[in-house]
Short mmCIF file of C-alpha atoms in Angstrom, two decimals:
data_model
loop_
_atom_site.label_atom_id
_atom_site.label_comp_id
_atom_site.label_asym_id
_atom_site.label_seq_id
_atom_site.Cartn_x
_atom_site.Cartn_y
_atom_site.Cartn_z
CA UNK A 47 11.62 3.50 20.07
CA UNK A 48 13.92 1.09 21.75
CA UNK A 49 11.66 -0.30 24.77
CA UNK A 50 10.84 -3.80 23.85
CA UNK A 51 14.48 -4.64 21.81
CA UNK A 52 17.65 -5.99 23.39
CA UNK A 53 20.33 -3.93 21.81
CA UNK A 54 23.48 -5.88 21.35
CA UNK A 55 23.82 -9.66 20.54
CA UNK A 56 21.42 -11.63 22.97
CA UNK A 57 17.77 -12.63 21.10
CA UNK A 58 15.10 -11.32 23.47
CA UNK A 59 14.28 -14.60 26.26
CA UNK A 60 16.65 -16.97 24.52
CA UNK A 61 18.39 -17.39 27.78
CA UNK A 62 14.71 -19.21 28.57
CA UNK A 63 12.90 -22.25 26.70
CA UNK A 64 11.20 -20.95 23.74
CA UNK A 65 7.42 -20.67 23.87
CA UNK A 66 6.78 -21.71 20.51
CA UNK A 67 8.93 -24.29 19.06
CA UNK A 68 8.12 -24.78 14.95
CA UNK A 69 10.03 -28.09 13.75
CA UNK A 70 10.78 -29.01 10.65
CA UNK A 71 6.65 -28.47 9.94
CA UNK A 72 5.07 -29.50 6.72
CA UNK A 73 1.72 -28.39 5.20
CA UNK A 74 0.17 -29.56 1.53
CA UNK A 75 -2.99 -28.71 0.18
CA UNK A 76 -3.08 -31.38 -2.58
CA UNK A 77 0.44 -31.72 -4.47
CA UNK A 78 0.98 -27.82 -3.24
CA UNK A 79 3.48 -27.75 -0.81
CA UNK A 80 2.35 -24.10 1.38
CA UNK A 81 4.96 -25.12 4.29
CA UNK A 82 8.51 -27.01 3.42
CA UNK A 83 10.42 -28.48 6.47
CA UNK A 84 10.16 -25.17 8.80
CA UNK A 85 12.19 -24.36 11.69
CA UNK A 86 11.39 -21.21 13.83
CA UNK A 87 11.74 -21.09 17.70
CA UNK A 88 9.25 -18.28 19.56
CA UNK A 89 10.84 -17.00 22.62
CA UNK A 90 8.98 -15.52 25.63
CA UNK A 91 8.08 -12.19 25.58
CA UNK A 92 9.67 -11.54 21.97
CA UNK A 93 7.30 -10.00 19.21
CA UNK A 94 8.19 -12.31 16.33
CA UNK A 95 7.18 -10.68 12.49
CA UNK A 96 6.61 -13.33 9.32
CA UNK A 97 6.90 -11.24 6.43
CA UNK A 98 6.92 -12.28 2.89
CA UNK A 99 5.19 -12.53 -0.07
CA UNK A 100 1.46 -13.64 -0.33
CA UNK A 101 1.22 -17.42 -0.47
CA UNK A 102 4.22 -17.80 1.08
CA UNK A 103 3.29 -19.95 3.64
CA UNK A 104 3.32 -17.38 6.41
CA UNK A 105 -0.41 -17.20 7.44
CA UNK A 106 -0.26 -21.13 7.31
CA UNK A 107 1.91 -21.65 9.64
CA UNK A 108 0.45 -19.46 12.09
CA UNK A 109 -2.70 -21.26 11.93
CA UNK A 110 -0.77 -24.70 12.10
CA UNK A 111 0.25 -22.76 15.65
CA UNK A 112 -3.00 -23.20 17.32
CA UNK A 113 -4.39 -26.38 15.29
CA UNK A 114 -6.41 -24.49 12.94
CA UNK A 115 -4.50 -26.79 10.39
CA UNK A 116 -3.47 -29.89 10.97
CA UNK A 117 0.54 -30.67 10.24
CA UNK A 118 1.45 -33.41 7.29
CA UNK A 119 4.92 -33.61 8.89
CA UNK A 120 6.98 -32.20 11.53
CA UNK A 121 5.79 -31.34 15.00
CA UNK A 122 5.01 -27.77 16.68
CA UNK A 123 5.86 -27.49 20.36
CA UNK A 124 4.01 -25.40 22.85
CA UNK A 125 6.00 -24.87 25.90
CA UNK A 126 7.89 -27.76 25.02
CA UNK A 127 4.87 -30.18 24.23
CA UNK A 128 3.71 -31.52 20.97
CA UNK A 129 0.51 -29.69 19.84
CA UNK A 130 -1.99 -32.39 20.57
CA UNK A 131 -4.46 -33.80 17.95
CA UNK A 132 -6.85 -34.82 19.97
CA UNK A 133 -9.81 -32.27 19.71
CA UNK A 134 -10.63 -31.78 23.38
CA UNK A 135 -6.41 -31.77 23.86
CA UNK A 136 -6.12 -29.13 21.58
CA UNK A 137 -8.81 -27.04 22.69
CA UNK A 138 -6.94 -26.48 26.07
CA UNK A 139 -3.88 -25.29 23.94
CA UNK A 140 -5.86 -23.15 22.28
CA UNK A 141 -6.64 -21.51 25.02
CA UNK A 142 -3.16 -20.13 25.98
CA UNK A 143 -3.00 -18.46 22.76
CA UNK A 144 -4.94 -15.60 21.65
CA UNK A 145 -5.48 -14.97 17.83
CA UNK A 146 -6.39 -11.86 15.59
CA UNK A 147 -8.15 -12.75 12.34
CA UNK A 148 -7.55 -10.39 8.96
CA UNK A 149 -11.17 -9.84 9.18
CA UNK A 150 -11.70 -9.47 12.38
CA UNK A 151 -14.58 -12.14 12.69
CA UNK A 152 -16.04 -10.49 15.50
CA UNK A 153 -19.46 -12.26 16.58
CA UNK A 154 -22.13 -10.22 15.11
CA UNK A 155 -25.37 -10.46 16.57
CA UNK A 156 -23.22 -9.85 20.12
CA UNK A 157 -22.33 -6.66 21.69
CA UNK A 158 -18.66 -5.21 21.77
CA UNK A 159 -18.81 -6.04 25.63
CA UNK A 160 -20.13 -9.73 24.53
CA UNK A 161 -17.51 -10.17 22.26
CA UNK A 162 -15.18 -10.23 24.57
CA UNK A 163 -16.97 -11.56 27.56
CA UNK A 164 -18.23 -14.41 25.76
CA UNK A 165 -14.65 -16.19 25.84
CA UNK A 166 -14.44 -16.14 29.78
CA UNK A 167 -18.45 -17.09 29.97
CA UNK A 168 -18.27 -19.94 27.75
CA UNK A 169 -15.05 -21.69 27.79
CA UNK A 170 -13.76 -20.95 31.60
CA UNK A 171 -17.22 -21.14 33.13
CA UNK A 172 -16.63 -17.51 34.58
CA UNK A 173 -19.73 -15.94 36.25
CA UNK A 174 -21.23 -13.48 33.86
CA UNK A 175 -20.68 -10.23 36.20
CA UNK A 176 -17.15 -11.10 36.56
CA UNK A 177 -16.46 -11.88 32.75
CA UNK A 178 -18.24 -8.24 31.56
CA UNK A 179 -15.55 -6.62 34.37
CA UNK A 180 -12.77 -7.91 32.52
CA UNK A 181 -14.09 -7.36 29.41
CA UNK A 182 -14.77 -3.53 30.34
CA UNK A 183 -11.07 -3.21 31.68
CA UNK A 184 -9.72 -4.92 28.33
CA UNK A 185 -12.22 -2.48 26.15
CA UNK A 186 -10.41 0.72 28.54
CA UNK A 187 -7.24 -1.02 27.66
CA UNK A 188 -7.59 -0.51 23.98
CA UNK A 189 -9.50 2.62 24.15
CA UNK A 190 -13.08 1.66 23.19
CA UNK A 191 -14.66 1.72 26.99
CA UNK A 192 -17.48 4.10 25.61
CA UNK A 193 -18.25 1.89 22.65
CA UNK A 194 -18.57 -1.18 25.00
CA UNK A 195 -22.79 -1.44 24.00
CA UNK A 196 -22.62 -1.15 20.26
CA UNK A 197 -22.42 -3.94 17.85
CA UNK A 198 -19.71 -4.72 15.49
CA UNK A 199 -21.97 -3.07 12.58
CA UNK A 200 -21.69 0.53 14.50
CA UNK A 201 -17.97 0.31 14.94
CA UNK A 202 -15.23 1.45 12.24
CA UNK A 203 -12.89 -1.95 11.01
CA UNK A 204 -10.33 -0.03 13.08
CA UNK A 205 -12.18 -0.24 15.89
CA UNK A 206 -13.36 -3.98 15.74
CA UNK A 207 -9.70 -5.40 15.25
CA UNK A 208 -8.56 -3.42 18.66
CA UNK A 209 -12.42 -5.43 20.39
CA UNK A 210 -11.23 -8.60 18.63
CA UNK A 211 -7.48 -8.01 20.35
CA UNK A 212 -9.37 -7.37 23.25
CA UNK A 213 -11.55 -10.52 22.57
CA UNK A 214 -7.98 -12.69 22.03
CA UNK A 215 -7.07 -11.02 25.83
CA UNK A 216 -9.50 -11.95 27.88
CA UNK A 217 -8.82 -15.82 27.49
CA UNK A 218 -4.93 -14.90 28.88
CA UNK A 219 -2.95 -16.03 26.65
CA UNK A 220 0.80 -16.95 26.74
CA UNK A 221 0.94 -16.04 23.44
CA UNK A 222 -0.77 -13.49 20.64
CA UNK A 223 -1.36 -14.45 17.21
CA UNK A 224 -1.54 -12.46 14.66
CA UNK A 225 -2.58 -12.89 10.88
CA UNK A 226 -2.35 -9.64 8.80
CA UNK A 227 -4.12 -7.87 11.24
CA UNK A 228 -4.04 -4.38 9.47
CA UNK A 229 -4.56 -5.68 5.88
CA UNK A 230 -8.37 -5.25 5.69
CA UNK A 231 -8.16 -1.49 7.36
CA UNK A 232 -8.33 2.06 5.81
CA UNK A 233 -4.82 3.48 6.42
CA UNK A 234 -6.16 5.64 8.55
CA UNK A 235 -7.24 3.47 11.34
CA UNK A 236 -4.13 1.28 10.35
CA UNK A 237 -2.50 3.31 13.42
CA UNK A 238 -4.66 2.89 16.35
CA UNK A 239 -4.35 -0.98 15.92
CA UNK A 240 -0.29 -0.81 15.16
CA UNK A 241 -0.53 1.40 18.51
CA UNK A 242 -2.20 -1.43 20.42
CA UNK A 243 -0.32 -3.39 19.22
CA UNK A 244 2.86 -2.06 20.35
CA UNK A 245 1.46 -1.28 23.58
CA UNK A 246 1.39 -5.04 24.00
CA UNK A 247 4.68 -5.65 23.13
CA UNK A 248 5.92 -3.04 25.26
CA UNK A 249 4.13 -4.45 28.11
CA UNK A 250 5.90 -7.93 27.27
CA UNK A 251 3.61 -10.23 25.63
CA UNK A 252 5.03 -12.85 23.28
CA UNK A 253 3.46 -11.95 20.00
CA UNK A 254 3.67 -13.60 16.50
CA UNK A 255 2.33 -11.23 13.60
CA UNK A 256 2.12 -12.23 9.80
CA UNK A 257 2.44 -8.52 8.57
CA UNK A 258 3.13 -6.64 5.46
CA UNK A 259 3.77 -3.07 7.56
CA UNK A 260 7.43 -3.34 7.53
CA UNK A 261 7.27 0.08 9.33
CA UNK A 262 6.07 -2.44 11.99
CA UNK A 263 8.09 -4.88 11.84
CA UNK A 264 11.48 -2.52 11.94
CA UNK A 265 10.65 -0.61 14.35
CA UNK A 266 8.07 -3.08 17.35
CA UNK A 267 9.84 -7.06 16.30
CA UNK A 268 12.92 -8.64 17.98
CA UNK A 269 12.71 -11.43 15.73
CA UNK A 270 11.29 -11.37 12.01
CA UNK A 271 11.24 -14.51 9.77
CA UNK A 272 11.43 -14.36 5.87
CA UNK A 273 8.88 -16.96 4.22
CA UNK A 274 9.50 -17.49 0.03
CA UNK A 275 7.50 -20.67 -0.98
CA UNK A 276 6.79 -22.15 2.04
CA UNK A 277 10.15 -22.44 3.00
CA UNK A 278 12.19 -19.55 5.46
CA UNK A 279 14.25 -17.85 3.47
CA UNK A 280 16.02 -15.55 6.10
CA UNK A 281 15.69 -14.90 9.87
CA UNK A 282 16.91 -12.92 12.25
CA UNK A 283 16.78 -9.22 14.53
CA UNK A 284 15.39 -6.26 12.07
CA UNK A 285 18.90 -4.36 11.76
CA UNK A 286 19.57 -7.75 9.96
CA UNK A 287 16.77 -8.05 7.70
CA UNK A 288 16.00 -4.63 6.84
CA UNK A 289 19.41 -2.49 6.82
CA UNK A 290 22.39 -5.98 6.01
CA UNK A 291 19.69 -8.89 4.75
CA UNK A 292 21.98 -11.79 4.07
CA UNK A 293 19.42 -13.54 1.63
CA UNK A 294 18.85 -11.85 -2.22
CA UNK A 295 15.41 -12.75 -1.86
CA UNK A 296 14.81 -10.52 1.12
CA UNK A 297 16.31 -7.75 -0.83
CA UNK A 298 14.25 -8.41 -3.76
CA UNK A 299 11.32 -8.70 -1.45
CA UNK A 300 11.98 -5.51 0.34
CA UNK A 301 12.93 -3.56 -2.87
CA UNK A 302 9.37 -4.61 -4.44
CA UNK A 303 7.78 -3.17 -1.35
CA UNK A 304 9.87 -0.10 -1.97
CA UNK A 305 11.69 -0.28 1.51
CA UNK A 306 15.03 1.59 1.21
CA UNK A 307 15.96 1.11 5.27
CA UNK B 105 -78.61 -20.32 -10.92
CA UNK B 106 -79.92 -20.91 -7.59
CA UNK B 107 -77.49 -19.90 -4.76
CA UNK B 108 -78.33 -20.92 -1.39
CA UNK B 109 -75.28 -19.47 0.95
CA UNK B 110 -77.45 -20.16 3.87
CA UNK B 111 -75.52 -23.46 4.28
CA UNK B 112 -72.69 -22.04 4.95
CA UNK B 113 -73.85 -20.18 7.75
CA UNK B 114 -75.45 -22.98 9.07
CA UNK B 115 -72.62 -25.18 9.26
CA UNK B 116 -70.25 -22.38 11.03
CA UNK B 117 -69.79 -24.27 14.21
CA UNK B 118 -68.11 -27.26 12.21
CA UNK B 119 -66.24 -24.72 9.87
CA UNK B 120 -64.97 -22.98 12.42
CA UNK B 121 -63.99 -26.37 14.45
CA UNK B 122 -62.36 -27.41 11.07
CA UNK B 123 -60.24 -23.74 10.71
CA UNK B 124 -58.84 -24.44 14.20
CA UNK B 125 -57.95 -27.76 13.84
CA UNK B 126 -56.16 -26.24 10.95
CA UNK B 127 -54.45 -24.20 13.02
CA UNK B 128 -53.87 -26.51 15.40
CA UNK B 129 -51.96 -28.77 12.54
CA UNK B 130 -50.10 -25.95 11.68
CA UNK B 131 -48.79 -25.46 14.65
CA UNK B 132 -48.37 -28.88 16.73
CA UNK B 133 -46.05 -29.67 12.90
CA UNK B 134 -44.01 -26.19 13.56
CA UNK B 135 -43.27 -27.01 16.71
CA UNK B 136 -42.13 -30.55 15.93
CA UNK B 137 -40.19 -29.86 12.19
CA UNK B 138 -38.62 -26.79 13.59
CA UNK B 139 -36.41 -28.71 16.26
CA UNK B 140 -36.25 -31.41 14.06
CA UNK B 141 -34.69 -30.13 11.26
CA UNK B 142 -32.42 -28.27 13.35
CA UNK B 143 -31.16 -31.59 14.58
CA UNK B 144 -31.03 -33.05 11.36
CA UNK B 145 -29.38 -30.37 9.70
CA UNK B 146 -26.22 -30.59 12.68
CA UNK B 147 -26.63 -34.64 12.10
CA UNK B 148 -25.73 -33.56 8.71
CA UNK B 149 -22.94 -31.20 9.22
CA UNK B 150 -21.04 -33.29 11.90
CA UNK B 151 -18.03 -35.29 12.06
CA UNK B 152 -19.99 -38.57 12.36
CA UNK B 153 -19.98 -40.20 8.64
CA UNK B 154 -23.20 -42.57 9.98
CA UNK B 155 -25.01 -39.52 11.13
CA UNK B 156 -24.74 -37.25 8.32
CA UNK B 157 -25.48 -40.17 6.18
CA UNK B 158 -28.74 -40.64 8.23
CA UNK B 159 -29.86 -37.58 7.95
CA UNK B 160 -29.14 -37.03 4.29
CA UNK B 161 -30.60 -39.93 3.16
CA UNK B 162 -34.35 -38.80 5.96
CA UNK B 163 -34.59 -35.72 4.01
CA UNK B 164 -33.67 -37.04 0.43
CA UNK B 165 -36.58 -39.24 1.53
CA UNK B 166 -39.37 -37.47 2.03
CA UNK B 167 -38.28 -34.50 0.67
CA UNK B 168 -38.99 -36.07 -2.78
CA UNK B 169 -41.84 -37.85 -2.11
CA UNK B 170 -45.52 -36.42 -2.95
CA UNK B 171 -47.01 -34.97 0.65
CA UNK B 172 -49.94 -36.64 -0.46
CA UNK B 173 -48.37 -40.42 -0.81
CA UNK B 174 -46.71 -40.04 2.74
CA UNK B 175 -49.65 -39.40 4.04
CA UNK B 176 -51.56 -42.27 2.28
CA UNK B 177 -48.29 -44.29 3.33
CA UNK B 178 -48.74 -43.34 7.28
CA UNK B 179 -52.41 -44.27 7.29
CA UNK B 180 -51.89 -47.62 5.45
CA UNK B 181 -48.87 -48.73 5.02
CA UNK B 182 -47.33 -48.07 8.50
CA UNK B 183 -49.82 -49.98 10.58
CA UNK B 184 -49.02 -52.72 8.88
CA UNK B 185 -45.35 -52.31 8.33
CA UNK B 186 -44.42 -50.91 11.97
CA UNK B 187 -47.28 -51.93 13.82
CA UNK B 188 -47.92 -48.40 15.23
CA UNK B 189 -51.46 -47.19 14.70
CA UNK B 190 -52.54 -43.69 15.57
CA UNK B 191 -55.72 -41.63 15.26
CA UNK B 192 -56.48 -39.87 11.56
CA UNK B 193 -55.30 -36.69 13.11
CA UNK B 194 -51.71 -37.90 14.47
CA UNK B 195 -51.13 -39.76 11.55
CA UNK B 196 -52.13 -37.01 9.67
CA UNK B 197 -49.61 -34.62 11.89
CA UNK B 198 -47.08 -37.48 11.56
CA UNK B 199 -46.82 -37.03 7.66
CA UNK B 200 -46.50 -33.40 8.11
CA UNK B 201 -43.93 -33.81 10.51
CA UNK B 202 -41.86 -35.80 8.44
CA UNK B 203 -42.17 -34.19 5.16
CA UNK B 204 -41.58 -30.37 6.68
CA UNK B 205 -38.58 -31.48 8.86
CA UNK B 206 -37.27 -32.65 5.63
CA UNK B 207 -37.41 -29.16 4.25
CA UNK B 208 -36.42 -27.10 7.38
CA UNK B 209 -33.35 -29.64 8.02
CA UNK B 210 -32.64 -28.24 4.46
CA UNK B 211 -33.23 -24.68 5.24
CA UNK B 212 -31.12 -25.19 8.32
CA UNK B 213 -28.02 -26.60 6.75
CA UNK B 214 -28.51 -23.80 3.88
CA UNK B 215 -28.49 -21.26 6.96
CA UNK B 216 -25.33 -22.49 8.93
CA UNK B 217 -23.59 -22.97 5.67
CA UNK B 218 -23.63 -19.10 4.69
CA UNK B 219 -22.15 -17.70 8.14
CA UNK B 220 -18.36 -17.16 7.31
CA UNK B 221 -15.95 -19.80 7.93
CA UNK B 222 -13.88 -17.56 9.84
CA UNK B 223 -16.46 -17.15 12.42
CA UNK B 224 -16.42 -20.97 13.39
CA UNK B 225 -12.46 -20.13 13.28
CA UNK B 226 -12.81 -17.51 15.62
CA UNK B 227 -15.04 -19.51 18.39
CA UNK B 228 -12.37 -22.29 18.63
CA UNK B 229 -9.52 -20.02 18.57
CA UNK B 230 -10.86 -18.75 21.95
CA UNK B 231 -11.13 -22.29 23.13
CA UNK B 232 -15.07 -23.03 21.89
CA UNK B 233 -15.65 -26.44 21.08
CA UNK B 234 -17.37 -27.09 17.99
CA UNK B 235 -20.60 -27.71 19.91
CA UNK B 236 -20.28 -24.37 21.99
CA UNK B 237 -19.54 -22.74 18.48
CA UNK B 238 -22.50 -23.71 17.28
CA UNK B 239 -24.67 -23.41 20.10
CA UNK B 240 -23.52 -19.63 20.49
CA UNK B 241 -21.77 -18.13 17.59
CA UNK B 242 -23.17 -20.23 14.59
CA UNK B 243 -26.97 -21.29 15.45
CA UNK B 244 -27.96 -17.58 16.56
CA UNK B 245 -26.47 -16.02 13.07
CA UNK B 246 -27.87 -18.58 10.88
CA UNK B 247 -31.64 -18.36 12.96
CA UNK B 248 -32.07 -14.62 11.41
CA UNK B 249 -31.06 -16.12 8.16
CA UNK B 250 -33.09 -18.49 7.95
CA UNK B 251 -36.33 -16.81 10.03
CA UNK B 252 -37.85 -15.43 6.89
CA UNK B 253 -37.83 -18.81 4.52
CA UNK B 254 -39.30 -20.77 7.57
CA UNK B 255 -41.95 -18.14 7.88
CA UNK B 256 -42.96 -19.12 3.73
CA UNK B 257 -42.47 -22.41 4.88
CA UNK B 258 -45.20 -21.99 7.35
CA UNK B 259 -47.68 -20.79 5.13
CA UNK B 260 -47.17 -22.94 2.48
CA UNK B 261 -47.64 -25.70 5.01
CA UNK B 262 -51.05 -24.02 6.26
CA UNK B 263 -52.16 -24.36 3.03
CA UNK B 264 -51.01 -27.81 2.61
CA UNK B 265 -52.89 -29.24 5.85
CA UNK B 266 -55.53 -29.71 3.65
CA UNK B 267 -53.97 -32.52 1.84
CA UNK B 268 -54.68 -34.57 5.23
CA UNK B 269 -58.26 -34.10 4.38
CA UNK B 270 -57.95 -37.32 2.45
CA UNK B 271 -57.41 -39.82 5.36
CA UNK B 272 -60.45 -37.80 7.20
CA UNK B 273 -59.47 -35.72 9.39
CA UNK B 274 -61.64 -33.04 10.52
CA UNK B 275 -59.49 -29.69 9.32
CA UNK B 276 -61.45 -27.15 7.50
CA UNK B 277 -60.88 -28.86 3.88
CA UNK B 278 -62.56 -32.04 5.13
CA UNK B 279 -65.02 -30.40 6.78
CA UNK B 280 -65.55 -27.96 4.24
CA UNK B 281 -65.80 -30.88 1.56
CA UNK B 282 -67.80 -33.54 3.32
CA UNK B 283 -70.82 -30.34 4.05
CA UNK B 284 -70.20 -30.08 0.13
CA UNK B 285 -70.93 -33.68 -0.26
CA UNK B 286 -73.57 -33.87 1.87
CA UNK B 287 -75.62 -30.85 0.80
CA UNK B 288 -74.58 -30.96 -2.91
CA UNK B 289 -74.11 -26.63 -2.59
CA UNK B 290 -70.53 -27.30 -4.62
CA UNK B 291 -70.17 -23.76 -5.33
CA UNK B 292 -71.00 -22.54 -2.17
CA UNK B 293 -68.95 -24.29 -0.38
CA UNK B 294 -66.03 -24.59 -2.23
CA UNK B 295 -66.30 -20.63 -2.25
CA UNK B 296 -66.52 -20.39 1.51
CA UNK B 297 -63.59 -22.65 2.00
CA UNK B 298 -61.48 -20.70 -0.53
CA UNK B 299 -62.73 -17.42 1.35
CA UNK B 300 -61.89 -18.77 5.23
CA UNK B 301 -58.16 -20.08 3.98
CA UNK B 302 -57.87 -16.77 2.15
CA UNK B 303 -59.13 -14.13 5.12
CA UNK B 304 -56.77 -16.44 7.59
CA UNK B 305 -53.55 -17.11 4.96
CA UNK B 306 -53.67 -13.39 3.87
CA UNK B 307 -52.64 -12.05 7.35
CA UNK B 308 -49.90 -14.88 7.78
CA UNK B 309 -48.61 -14.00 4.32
CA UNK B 310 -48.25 -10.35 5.14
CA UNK B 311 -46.82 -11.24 8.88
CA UNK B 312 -44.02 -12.87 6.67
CA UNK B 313 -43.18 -10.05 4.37
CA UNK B 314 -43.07 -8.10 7.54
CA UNK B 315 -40.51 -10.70 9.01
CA UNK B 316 -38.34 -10.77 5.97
CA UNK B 317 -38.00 -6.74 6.27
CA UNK B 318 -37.19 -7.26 9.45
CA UNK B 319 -34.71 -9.76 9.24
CA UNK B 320 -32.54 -8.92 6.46
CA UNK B 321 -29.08 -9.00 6.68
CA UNK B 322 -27.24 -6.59 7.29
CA UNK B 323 -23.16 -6.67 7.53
#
């Protein structure tokens, strides 16, 4: 599985401005300190992987991404501007990024086909015909076309993450956001959403994913950041991290996880 | 004892006038506390400090006050104090108005406040406003929440029409009491009245236990 990693040297669209430009960001929560002075550049159509352990301040950060937090210090740059924090500013930033929630938080009381059409209808004024096409060919996309009519209670959790992927797609985005999106799954449907997953990345889409499936991140990131108390402990391309880590606390980290390379 | 329920019977055209203007108050204060509390209870949850403050401060109001003295207070007190003057029967509705949207605003903010935070998350991560979120993703869940408590609220207010009795207006308790006064058959009458808010709050109360099957959550 090679297809979406530049082999030798170059980081994946570094020779382009990055997407996603995280500097020197700062989040408290009271006296805690979750993020400490980070500095991580997304590049276009690389699939970046935070990894760490829980509390780390991964998960924060990607919600400081699209102003689900707001920053205490530092700035975070989306295609080269300063995430607004104006409300009605930041909604249109919002909308170039897609994101995937742990637990899925698909709409309830709306169909599968609703889910994902509802994006479209609401926010870019799309005619309702038009919005339920796309959202059919983004439900044949990630395989759940004949499941279009039932409700998020009559699907497996499997099978809700890959409509709420869909759901994240049909607004566009520049960019996919990610936060543990396999955590809350049986291991068995763990695979069809890695699959989709990958699929995306294959297909080029810049993609930031707080993970703990290193399997994942080895084998489907170009880039994967190391978060230890809110601060980055090591980055840089998997054969780095996972087979010559330069940091003993990625060691540690990936010795408690039990990954031996 | 000597019974006479013949005076009952003939006074049915004024009971039954009275039973539908119950009804009718029912229904005319639904209509109004409903909306009402929904916009109080999104005064309450908004940005706006004055707002929320506003509201809060409406339903710790008359939400703590006897239904009884508000509507005393609307039939004397306002006249005076505001200079508004309505008939028995608005003022009556008035007092209902403002004592039930007290309690739905309540059952409202009780509503929106159990659907997951995420879900708000996940309508402005798409681009929502907070409004939209609301209005489509927030609102609709919370409604089925909050269907079956409104539904006890209504019959509890059905029942409690008949406190408007006291500044004369012609529901089925007034009626019912002033035929009582009139034709000094206390026993009849007070039996009939219990029996016609019984035969018509019976149904309603059954409606609602339907409702509440219907509506439970499920997720």
């Amino acid at each position: 599985m090679t297809s979406a990693r530049t082999g030798n040297g170059a980081r994946k669209g570094s020779e382009s401005a990055p997407v996603v430009v995280y500097d020197k960001v700062r989040k408290l929560y009271g006296d805690f300190v979750a993020l400490d002075g980070i500095d991580v550049q997304v590049h276009k159509g690389e699939v970046m992987c935070l990894i760490g352990p829980s509390g780390s301040g991964k998960s924060t950060l990607l919600r400081c991404t699209n102003a689900l937090e707001t920053l205490d210090g530092g700035r975070v740059l989306i295609d080269g501007v300063a995430l607004p924090t104006d409300e009605r500013d930041a909604r249109k930033v919002r909308q170039k990024m897609g994101m995937v929630f742990q637990n899925f938080e698909l709409f309830p009381h709306k169909s599968a086909l609703d889910n994902v059409a509802i994006g479209p209808i609401t926010v870019l004024g799309m005619s309702e015909d038009k919005a339920r096409e796309r959202a059919m060919t983004l439900l044949e996309k990630v395989g759940l076309a004949a499941k279009a009519n039932n409700f998020p209670s009559g699907l497996s959790g499997g099978q809700q993450q890959r409509v709420a992927i869909a759901r994240a797609l049909a607004m566009e985005p520049e960019v996919m956001l990610f936060d543990e999106p396999t955590s809350a799954l049986d291991p068995e449907t763990i695979g069809e959403v890695l699959n989709v997953m990958k699929r995306l990345a294959d297909e080029g889409m810049t993609m930031v994913v707080v993970t703990h499936e290193m399997t994942f991140a080895r084998r489907v990131a170009n880039w994967v950041v190391v978060f230890d108390h809110g601060k980055v402990v090591e980055q840089g391309p998997p054969e780095q991290i996972f087979e010559a880590p330069h940091a003993e606390r990625t060691r540690d980290f990936l010795s408690h996880l039990g990954w031996n390379g | 004892m000597n019974l006479d329920w013949s005076v009952v019977w003939n006074h049915r055209d004024e009971l039954l006038h009275g039973a539908l203007l119950t009804v009718l108050l029912t229904v005319l204060t639904m209509l109004v506390a409903v909306p009402a509390g929904i916009v109080l209870a999104l005064m309450r949850l908004s940005n706006s400090k004055a707002l929320a403050a506003a509201s809060h401060w409406f339903v710790e109001f008359f939400r703590n006050l006897p239904l009884i003295l508000v509507v005393y207070w609307a039939f004397y007190v306002m006249p005076v104090l505001l200079h508004i003057e309505f008939s028995a029967f608005t003022t009556g509705l008035v007092a209902l108005c403002l004592n039930v949207s007290a309690y739905n605003a309540e059952t409202f903010r009780a509503g929106i406040n159990s659907i997951r935070k995420g879900q708000m998350e996940a309508a402005v991560a798409i681009g929502m406003s907070r409004w939209q979120a609301m209005k489509q993703i927030i609102v609709p869940q919370a409604w089925r929440r909050v269907l079956p408590v409104l539904a006890s609220t209504w019959v509890s207010l059905f029942k409690d029409t008949s406190l408007v009795s006291v500044i004369a207006v012609g529901e089925l308790a007034h009626v019912a009491l002033q035929i009582r006064s009139q034709s000094f058959r206390v026993l009849e009458m007070l039996t009939a009245m219990a029996v016609i808010y019984w035969l018509m709050g019976y149904p309603q109360a059954k409606l609602v236990d339907w409702i509440q099957k219907r509506f439970e959550v499920k997720e």
